[in-house]
CSV table of C-alpha atoms and ligand atoms in Angstrom, one decimal:
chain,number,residue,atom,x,y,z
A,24,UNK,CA,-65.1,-93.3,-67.1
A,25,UNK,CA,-67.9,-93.9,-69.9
A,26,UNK,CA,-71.5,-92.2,-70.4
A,27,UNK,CA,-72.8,-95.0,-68.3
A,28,UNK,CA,-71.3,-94.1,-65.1
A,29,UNK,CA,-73.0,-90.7,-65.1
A,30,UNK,CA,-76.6,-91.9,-65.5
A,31,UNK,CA,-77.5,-91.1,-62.1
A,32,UNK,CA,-76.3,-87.7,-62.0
A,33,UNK,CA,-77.3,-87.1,-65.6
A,34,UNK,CA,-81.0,-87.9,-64.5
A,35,UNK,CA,-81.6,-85.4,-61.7
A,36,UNK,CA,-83.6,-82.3,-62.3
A,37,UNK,CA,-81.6,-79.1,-63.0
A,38,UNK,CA,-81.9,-77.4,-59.8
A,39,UNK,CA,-80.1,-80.5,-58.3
A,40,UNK,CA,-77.1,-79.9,-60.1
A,41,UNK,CA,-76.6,-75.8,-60.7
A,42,UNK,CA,-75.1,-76.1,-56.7
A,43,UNK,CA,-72.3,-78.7,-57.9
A,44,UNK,CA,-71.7,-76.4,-61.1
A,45,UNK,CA,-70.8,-73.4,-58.8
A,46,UNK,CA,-68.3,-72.5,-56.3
A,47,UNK,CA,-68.9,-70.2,-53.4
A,48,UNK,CA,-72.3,-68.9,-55.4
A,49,UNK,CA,-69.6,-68.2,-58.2
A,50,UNK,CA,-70.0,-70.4,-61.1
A,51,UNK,CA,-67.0,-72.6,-62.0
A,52,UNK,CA,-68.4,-74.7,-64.9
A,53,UNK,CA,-71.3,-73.3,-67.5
A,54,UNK,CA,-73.1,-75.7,-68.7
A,55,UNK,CA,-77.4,-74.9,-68.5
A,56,UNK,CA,-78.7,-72.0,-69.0
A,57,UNK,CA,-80.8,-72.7,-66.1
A,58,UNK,CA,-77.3,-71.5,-63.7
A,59,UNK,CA,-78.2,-67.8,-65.2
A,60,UNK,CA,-80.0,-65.9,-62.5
A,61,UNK,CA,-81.6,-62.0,-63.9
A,62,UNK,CA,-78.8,-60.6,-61.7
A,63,UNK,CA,-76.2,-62.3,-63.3
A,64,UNK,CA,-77.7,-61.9,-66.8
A,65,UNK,CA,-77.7,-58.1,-65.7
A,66,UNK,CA,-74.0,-58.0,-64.3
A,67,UNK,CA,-72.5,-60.1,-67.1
A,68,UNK,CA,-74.2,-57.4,-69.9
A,69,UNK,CA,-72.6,-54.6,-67.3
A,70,UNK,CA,-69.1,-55.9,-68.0
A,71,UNK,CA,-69.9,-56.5,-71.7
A,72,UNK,CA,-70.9,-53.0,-71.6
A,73,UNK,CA,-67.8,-51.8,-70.5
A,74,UNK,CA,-65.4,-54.4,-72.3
A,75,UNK,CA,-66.8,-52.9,-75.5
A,76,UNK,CA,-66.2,-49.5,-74.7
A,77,UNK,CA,-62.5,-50.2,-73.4
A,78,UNK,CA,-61.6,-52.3,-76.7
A,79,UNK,CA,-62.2,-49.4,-79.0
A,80,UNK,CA,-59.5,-47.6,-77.3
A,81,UNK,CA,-55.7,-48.3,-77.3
A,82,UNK,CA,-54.8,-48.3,-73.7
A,83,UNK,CA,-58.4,-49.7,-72.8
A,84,UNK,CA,-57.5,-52.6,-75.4
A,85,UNK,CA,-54.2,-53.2,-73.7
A,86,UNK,CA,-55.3,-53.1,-70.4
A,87,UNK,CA,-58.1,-55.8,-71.3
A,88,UNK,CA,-55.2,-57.9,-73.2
A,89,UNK,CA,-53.5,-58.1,-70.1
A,90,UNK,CA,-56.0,-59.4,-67.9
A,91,UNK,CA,-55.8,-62.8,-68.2
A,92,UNK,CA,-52.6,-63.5,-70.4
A,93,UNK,CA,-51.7,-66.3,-67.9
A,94,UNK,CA,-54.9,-68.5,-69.3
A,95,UNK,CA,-54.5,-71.0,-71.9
A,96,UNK,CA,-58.3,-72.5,-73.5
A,97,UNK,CA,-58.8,-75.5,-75.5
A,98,UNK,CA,-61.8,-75.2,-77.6
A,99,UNK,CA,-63.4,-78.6,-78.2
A,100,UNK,CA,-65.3,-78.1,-81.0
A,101,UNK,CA,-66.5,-81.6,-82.5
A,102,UNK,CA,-69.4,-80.8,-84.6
A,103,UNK,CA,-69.5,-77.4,-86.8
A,104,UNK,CA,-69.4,-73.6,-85.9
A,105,UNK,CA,-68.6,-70.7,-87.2
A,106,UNK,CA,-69.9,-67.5,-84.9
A,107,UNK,CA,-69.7,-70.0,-81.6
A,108,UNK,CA,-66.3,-71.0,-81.9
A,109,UNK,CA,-64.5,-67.8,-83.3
A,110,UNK,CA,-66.3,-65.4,-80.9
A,111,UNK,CA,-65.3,-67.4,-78.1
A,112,UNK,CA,-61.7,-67.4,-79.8
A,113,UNK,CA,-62.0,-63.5,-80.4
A,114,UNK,CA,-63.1,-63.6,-76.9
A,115,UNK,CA,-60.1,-65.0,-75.8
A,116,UNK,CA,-57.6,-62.9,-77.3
A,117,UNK,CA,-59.5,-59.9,-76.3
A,118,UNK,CA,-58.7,-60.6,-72.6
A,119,UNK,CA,-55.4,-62.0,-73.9
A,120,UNK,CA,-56.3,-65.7,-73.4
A,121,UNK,CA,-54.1,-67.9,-75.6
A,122,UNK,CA,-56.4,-70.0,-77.9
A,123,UNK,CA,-56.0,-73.9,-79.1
A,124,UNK,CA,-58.6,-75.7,-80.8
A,125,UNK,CA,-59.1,-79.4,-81.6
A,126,UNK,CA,-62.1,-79.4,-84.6
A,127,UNK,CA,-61.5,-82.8,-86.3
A,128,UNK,CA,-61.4,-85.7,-83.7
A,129,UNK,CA,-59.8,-87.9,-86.7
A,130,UNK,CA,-56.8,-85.7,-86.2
A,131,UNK,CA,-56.2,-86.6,-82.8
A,132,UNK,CA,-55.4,-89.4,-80.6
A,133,UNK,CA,-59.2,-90.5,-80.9
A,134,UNK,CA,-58.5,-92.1,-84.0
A,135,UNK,CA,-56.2,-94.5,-82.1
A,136,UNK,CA,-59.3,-95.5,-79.7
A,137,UNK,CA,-59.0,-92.5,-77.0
A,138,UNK,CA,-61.8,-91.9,-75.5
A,139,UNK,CA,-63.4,-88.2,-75.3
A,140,UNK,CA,-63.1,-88.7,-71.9
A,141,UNK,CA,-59.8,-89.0,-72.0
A,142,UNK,CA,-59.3,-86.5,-74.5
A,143,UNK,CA,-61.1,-83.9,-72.5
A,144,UNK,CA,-59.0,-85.2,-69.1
A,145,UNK,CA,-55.7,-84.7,-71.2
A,146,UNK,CA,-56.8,-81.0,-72.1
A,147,UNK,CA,-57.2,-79.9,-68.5
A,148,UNK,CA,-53.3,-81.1,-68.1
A,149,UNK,CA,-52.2,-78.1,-70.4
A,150,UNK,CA,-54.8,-75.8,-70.7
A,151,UNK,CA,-56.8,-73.6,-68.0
A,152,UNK,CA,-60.6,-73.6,-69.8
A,153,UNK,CA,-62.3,-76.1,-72.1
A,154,UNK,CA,-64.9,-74.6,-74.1
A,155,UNK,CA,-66.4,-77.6,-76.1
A,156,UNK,CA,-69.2,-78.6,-78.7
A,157,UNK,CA,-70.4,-81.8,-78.9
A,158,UNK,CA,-73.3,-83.6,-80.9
A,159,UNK,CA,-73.7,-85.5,-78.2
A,160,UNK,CA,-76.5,-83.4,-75.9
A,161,UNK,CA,-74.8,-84.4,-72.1
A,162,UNK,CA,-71.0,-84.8,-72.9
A,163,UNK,CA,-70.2,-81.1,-71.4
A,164,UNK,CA,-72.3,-81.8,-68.5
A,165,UNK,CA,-70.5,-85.3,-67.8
A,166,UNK,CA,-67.3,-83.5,-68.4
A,167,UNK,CA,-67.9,-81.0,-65.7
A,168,UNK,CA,-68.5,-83.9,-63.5
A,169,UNK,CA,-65.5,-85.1,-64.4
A,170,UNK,CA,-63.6,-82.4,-63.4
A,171,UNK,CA,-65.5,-82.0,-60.6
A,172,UNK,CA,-64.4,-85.7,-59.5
A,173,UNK,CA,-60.8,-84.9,-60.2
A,174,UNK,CA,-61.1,-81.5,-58.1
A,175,UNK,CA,-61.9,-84.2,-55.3
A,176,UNK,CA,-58.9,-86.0,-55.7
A,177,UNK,CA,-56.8,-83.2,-55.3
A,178,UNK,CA,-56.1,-83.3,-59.4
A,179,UNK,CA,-55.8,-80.7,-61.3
A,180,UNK,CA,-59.6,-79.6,-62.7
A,181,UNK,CA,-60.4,-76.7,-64.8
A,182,UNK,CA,-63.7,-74.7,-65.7
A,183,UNK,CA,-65.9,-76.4,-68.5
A,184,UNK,CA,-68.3,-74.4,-70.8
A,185,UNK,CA,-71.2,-75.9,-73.2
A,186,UNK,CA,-71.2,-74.2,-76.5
A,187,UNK,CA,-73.6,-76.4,-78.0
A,188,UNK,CA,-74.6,-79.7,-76.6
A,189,UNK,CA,-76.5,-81.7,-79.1
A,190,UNK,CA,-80.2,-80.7,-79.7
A,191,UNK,CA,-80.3,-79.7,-75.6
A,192,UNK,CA,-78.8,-76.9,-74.7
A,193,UNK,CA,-76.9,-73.9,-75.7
A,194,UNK,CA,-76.3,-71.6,-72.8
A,195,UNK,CA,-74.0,-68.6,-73.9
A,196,UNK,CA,-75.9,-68.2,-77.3
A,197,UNK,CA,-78.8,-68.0,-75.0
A,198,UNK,CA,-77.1,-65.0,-72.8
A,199,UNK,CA,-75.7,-63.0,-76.0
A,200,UNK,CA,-79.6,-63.6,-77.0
A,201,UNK,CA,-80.7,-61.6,-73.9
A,202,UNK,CA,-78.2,-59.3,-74.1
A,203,UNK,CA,-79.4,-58.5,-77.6
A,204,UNK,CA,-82.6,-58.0,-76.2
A,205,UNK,CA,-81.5,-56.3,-73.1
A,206,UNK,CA,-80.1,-53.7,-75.6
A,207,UNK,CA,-83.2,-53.4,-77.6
A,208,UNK,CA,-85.6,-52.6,-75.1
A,209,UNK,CA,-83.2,-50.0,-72.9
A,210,UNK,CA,-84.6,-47.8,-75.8
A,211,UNK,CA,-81.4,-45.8,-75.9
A,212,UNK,CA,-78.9,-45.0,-78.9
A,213,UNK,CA,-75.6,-46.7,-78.5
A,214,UNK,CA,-73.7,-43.6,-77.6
A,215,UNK,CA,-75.8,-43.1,-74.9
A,216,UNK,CA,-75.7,-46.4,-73.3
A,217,UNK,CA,-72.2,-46.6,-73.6
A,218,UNK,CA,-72.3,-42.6,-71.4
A,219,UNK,CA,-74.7,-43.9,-68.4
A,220,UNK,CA,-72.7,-46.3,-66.1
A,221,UNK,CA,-72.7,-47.6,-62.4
A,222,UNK,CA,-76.2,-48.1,-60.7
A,223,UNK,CA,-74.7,-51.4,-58.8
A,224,UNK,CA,-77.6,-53.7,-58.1
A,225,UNK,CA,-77.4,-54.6,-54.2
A,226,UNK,CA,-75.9,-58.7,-54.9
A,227,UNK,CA,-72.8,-57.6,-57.0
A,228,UNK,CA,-72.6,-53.8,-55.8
A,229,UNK,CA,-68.7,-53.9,-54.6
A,230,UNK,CA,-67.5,-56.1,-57.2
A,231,UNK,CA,-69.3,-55.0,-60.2
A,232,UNK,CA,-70.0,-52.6,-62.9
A,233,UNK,CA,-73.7,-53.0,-62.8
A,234,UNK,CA,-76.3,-50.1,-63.4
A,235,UNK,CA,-79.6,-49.6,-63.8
A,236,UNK,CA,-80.2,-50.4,-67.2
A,237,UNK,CA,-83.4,-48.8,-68.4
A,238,UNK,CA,-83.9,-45.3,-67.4
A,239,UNK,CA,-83.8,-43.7,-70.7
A,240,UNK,CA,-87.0,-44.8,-71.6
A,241,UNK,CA,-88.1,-43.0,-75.2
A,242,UNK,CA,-91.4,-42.2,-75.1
A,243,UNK,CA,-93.8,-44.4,-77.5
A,244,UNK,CA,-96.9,-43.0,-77.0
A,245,UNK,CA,-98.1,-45.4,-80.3
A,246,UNK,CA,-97.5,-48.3,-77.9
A,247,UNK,CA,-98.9,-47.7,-74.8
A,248,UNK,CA,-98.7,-51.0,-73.1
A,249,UNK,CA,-94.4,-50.9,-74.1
A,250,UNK,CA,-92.2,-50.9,-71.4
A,251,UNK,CA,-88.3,-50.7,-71.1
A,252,UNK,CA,-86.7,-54.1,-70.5
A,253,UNK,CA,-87.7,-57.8,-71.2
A,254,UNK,CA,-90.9,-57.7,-68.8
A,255,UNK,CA,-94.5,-58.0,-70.2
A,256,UNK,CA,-93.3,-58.8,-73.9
A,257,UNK,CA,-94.9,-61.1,-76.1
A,258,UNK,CA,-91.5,-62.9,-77.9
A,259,UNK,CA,-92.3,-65.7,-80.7
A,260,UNK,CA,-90.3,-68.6,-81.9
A,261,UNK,CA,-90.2,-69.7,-85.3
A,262,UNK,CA,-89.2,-72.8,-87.2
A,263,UNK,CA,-87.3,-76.0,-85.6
A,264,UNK,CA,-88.3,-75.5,-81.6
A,265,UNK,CA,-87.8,-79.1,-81.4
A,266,UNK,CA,-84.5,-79.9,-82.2
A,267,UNK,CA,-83.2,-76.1,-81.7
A,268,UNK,CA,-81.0,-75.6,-78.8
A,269,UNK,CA,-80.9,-71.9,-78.9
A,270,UNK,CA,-84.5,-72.0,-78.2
A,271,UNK,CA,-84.7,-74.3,-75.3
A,272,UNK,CA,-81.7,-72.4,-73.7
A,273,UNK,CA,-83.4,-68.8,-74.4
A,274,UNK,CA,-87.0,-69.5,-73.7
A,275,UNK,CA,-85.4,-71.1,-70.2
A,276,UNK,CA,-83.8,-67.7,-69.7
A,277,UNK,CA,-86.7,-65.1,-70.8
A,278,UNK,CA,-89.2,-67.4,-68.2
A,279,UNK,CA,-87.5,-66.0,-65.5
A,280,UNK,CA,-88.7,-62.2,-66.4
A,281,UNK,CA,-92.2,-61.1,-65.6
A,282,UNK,CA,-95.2,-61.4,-67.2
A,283,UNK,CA,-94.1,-63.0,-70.4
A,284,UNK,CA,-95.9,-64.8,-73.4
A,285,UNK,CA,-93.8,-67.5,-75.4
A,286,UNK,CA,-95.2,-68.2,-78.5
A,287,UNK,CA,-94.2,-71.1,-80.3
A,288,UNK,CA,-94.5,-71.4,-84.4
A,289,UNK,CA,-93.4,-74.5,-85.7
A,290,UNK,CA,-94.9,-77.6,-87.8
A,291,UNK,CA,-96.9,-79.7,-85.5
A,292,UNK,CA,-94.9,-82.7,-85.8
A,293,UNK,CA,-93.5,-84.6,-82.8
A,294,UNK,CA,-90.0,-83.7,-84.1
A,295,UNK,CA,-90.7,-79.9,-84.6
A,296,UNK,CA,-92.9,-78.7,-81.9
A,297,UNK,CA,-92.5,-77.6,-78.5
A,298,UNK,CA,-91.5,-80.6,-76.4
A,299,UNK,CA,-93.7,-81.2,-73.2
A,300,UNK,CA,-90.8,-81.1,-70.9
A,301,UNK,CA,-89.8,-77.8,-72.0
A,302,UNK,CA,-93.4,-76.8,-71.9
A,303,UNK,CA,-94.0,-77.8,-68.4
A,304,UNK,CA,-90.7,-76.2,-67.2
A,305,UNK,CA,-91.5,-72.9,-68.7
A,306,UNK,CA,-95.6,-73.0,-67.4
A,307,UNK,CA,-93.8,-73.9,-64.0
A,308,UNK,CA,-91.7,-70.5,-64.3
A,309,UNK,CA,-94.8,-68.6,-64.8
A,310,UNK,CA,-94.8,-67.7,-68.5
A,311,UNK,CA,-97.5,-67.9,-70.5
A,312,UNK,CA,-97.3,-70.4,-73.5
A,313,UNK,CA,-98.8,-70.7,-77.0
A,314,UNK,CA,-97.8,-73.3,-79.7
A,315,UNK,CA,-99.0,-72.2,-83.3
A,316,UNK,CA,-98.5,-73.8,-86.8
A,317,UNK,CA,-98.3,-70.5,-88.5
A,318,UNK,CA,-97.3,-67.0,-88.0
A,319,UNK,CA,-100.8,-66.0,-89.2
A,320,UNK,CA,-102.1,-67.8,-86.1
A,321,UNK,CA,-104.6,-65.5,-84.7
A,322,UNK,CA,-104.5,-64.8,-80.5
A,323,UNK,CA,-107.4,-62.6,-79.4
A,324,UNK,CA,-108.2,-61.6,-83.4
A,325,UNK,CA,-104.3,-60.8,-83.7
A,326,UNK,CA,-101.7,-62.5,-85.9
A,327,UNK,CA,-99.1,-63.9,-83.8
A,328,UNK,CA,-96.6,-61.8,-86.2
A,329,UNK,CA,-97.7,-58.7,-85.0
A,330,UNK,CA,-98.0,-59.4,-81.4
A,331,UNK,CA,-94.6,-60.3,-81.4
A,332,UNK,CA,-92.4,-58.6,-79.4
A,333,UNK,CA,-89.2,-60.4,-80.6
A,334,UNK,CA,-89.4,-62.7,-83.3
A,335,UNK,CA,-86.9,-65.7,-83.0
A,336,UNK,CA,-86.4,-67.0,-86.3
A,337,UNK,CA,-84.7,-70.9,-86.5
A,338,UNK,CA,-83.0,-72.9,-89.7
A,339,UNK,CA,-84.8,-76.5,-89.9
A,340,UNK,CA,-82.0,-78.6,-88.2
A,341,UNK,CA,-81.9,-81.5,-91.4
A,342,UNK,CA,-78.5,-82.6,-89.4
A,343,UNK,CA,-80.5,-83.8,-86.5
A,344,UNK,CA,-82.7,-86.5,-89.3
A,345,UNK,CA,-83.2,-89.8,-88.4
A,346,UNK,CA,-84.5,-92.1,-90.2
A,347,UNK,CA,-87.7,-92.1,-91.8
A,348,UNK,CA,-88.0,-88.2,-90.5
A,349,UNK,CA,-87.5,-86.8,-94.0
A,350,UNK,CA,-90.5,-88.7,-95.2
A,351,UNK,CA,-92.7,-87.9,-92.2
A,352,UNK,CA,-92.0,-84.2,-93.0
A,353,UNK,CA,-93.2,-84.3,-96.7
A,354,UNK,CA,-96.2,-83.3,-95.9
A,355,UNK,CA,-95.5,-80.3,-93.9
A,356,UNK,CA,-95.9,-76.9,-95.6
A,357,UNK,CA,-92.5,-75.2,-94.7
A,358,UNK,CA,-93.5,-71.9,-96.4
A,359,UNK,CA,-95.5,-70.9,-93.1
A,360,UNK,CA,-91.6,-70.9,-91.8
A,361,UNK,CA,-90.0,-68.6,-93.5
A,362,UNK,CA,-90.4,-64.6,-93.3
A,363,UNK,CA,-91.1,-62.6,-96.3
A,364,UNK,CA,-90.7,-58.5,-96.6
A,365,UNK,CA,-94.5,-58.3,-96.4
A,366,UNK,CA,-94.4,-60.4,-93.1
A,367,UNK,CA,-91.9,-58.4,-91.6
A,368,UNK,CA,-94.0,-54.7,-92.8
A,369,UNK,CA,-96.7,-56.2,-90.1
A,370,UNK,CA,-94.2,-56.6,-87.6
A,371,UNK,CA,-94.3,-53.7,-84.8
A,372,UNK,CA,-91.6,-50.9,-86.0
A,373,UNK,CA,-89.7,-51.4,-83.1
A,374,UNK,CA,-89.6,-55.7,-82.9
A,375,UNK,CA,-86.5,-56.9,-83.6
A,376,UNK,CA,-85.9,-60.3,-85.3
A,377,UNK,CA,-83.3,-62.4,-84.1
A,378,UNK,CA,-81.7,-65.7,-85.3
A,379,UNK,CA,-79.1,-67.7,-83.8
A,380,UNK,CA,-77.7,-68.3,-87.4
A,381,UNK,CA,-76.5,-70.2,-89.4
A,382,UNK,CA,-79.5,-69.2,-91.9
A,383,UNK,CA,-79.7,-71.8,-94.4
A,384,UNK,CA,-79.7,-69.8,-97.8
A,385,UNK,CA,-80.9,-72.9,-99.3
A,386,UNK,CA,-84.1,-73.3,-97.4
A,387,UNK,CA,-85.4,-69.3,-96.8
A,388,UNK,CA,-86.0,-68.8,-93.7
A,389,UNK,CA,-84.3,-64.9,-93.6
A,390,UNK,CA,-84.3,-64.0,-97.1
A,391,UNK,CA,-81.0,-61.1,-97.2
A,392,UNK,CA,-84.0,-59.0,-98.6
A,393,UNK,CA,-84.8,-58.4,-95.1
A,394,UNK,CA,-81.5,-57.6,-93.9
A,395,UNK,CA,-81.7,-54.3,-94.1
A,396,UNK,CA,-84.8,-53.5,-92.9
A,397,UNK,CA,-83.9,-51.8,-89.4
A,398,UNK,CA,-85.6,-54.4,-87.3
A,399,UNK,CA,-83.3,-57.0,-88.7
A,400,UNK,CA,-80.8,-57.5,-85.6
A,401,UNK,CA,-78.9,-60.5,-86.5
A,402,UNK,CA,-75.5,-59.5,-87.9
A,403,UNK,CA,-75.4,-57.2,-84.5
A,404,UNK,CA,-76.8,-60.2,-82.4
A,405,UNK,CA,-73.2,-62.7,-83.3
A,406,UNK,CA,-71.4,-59.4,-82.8
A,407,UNK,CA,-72.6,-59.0,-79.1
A,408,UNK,CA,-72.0,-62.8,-78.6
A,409,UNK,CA,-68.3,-61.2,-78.8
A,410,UNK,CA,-68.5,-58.7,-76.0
A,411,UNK,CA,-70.9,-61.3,-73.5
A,412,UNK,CA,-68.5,-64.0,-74.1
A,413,UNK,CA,-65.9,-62.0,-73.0
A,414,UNK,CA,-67.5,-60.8,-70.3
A,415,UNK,CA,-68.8,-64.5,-69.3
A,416,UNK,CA,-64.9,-65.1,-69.5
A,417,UNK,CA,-64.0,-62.2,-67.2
A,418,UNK,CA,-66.6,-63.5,-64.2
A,419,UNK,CA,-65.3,-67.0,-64.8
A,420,UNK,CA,-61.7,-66.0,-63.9
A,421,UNK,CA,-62.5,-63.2,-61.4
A,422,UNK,CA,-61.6,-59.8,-63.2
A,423,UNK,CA,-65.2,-58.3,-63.7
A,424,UNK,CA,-64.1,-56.4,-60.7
A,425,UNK,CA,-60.9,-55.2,-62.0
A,426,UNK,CA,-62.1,-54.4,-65.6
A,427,UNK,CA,-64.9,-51.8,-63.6
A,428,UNK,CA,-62.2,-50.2,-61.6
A,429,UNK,CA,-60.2,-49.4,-64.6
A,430,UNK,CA,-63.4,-48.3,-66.2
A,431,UNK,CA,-64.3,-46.3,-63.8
A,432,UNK,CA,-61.3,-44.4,-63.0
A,433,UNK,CA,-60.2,-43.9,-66.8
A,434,UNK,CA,-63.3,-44.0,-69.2
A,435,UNK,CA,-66.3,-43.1,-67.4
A,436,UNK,CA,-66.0,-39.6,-67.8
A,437,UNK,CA,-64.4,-39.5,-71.0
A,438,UNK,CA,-67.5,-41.5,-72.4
A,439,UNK,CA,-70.0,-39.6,-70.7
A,440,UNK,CA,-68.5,-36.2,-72.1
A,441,UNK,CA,-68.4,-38.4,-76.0
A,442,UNK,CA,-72.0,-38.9,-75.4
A,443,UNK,CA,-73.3,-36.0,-74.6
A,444,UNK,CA,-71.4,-34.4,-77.1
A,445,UNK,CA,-71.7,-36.8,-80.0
A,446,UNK,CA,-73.9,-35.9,-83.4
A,447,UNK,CA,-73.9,-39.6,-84.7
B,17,LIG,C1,-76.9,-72.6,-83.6
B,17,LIG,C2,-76.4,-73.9,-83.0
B,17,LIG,O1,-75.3,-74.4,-83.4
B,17,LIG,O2,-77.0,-74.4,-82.2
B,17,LIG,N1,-76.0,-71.7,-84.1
B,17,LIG,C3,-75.1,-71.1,-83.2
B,17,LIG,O3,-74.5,-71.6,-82.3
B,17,LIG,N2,-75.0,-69.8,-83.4
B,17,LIG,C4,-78.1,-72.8,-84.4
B,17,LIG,C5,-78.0,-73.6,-85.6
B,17,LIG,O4,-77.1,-74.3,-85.9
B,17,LIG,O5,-79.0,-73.6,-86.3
């Protein structure tokens, strides 16, 4: 098989392919962001909920390592990561899946003129999961085709999952995104999230751990219009939207929520802004969208940095170049890009800023300054990436279910009693 063969299925709009991506409404393969649903997005941050919990504690820890200790995963990882690829390892070994990793295709049989293809065909022999990174943006869809051709056959196939596909999509960083946010906006302390458990929404109310997520509301009688959850927010982008794959795979995800504005700060360069497809997908989901070259941009008489929400913030890509970009860029003024302590003072006390990371110390677009200013979220942000992942693991293999019923019969109550009784 080569690229060429799956130009037809390649070219089909999204919602044509999620079906193929799932099994009996379960998904099998994650590959778009676009398969997320807000049920799922709520169930999967449920389980991460509890897996959290449960890891802190001995037994809970060894029940979790136990759950899937018959799973072996491959991670695929041809282009670099750091937070991607070891939370998905961490992941792993918290629900005791054994890890292997091919980084450096030079070290394998590639260098003798295997395809990827066959690469990726040879790791479904001995592994039961491929979690894979590619520069190239459709290799992890074509690969879950691949399998899905093999399943056909009656050879063996395993589960695929995108963690980074070129400058398209980035599905799971866009779920430990929303689960960041989902945890911001509840608008309760830690201990008290981690006390209030089991609302079940009606689709996964035997099998899951789900709850109502926001009835702790604090009041904020400074913001009148704020409301608990990702609803009627204003959330802002900043920096490389056109080349940023955590964007495109987020703002995919927050379109699905109500009455929500997407702003979009970035150079207005063909290579940099907000790419018409995206913008026509996300008007079509019924957001409301707003590209700006500055953060000082002005909507209704107010800066775009203190409408915000959620800030975004995005490293300028330099990897993705091509020829002739570097020069077309010199006359941009990339200062309007990067967020200074005075910026952030204007923010709204309670908006948090977010970045996928890496930050690139070189260019500026964090300065540490601002990490420990209270809004800054993004050391907590990779962290949760750990707990979602696993959580996305759990769903994949079918122990959500079981993970609750432990929960439930041998932390809930402990927890609750922690919670109400806890000073910190
Ligand atoms: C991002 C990525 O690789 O797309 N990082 C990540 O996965 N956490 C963003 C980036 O590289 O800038």
């Amino acid at each position: 098989m080569d690229f060429y063969d799956y130009e037809p299925r390649l070219r089909r709009p999204p919602r044509m392919k999620t079906p193929e991506l799932q099994r009996d409404k379960h998904l099998k393969h994650m590959i778009f962001a676009s398969q997320f649903d807000r049920d799922l997005l709520e169930h999967l941050a449920s389980v991460a909920d509890l897996i959290r919990v449960l890891a802190r504690d001995k037994a809970g820890s060894d029940f979790l390592s136990t759950q899937l200790s018959e799973k072996r995963a491959m991670l695929y990882f041809t282009q670099p990561s750091t937070r991607t690829f070891l939370s998905f390892t961490a992941a792993c070994q918290i629900l005791g899946i054994t890890v292997n990793e091919v980084r450096d295709p030079s070290l394998s049989s590639e260098a003798k003129g295997e395809s990827p293809f066959d690469s990726i065909r040879m790791f479904s022999s001995y592994f039961d999961l491929i979690i894979m990174r590619s520069r190239i943006p459709n290799f992890a869809e074509c690969c879950a085709y691949l399998m899905n051709d093999l399943e056909d056959f009656n050879q063996r196939d395993v589960p695929i999952i995108n963690g980074g596909a070129g400058t398209d999509e980035h599905p799971t960083q866009a779920l430990l995104d929303i689960y960041t946010i989902q945890r911001t906006f509840q608008f309760t302390s830690p201990q008290e999230m981690d006390g209030h458990f089991f609302a079940p929404s009606a689709r996964y109310e035997s099998s899951s751990a789900s709850r109502a997520r926001f009835d702790e509301l604090r009041e904020r009688p400074e913001y009148s219009g704020l409301t608990r959850g990702l609803n009627n927010k204003e959330y802002c982008f900043c920096g490389d939207i056109g080349r940023g794959r955590t964007v495109k795979s987020l703002a995919n995800l927050l379109s699905l929520y109500d009455d929500v504005t997407l702003h979009f700060v970035s150079p207005q360069h063909p290579k940099l802004g907000l790419p018409g497809e995206l913008q026509n997908r996300l008007l079509n989901a019924g957001a409301r969208v707003l590209t700006h070259d500055s953060l000082e941009s002005l909507v209704d008489g107010v800066p775009v940095i203190e409408r915000a929400d959620c800030l975004y913030m995005t490293r300028i890509q330099q990897e993705y170049n091509e020829p002739g970009d570097a020069d077309s860029f010199r006359n941009i003024n990339f200062d309007n890009y990067k967020l200074t302590p005075d910026l952030v003072a204007r923010m709204k006390d309670y908006a948090p800023i977010l970045h996928p990371f890496p930050r690139d110390a070189n260019f500026g677009e964090i300065p540490p300054t601002i990490d420990t200013n209270p809004r800054a979220m993004y050391f907590r942000q990779a962290r949760n990436g750990m707990w979602i992942r696993a959580a996305l693991l759990a769903y994949l293999f079918n122990v959500d279910r079981d993970i609750a019923s432990y929960y439930r019969r041998n932390f809930a109550e402990y927890t609750s009693y922690a919670a109400a009784n806890s000073t910190t």
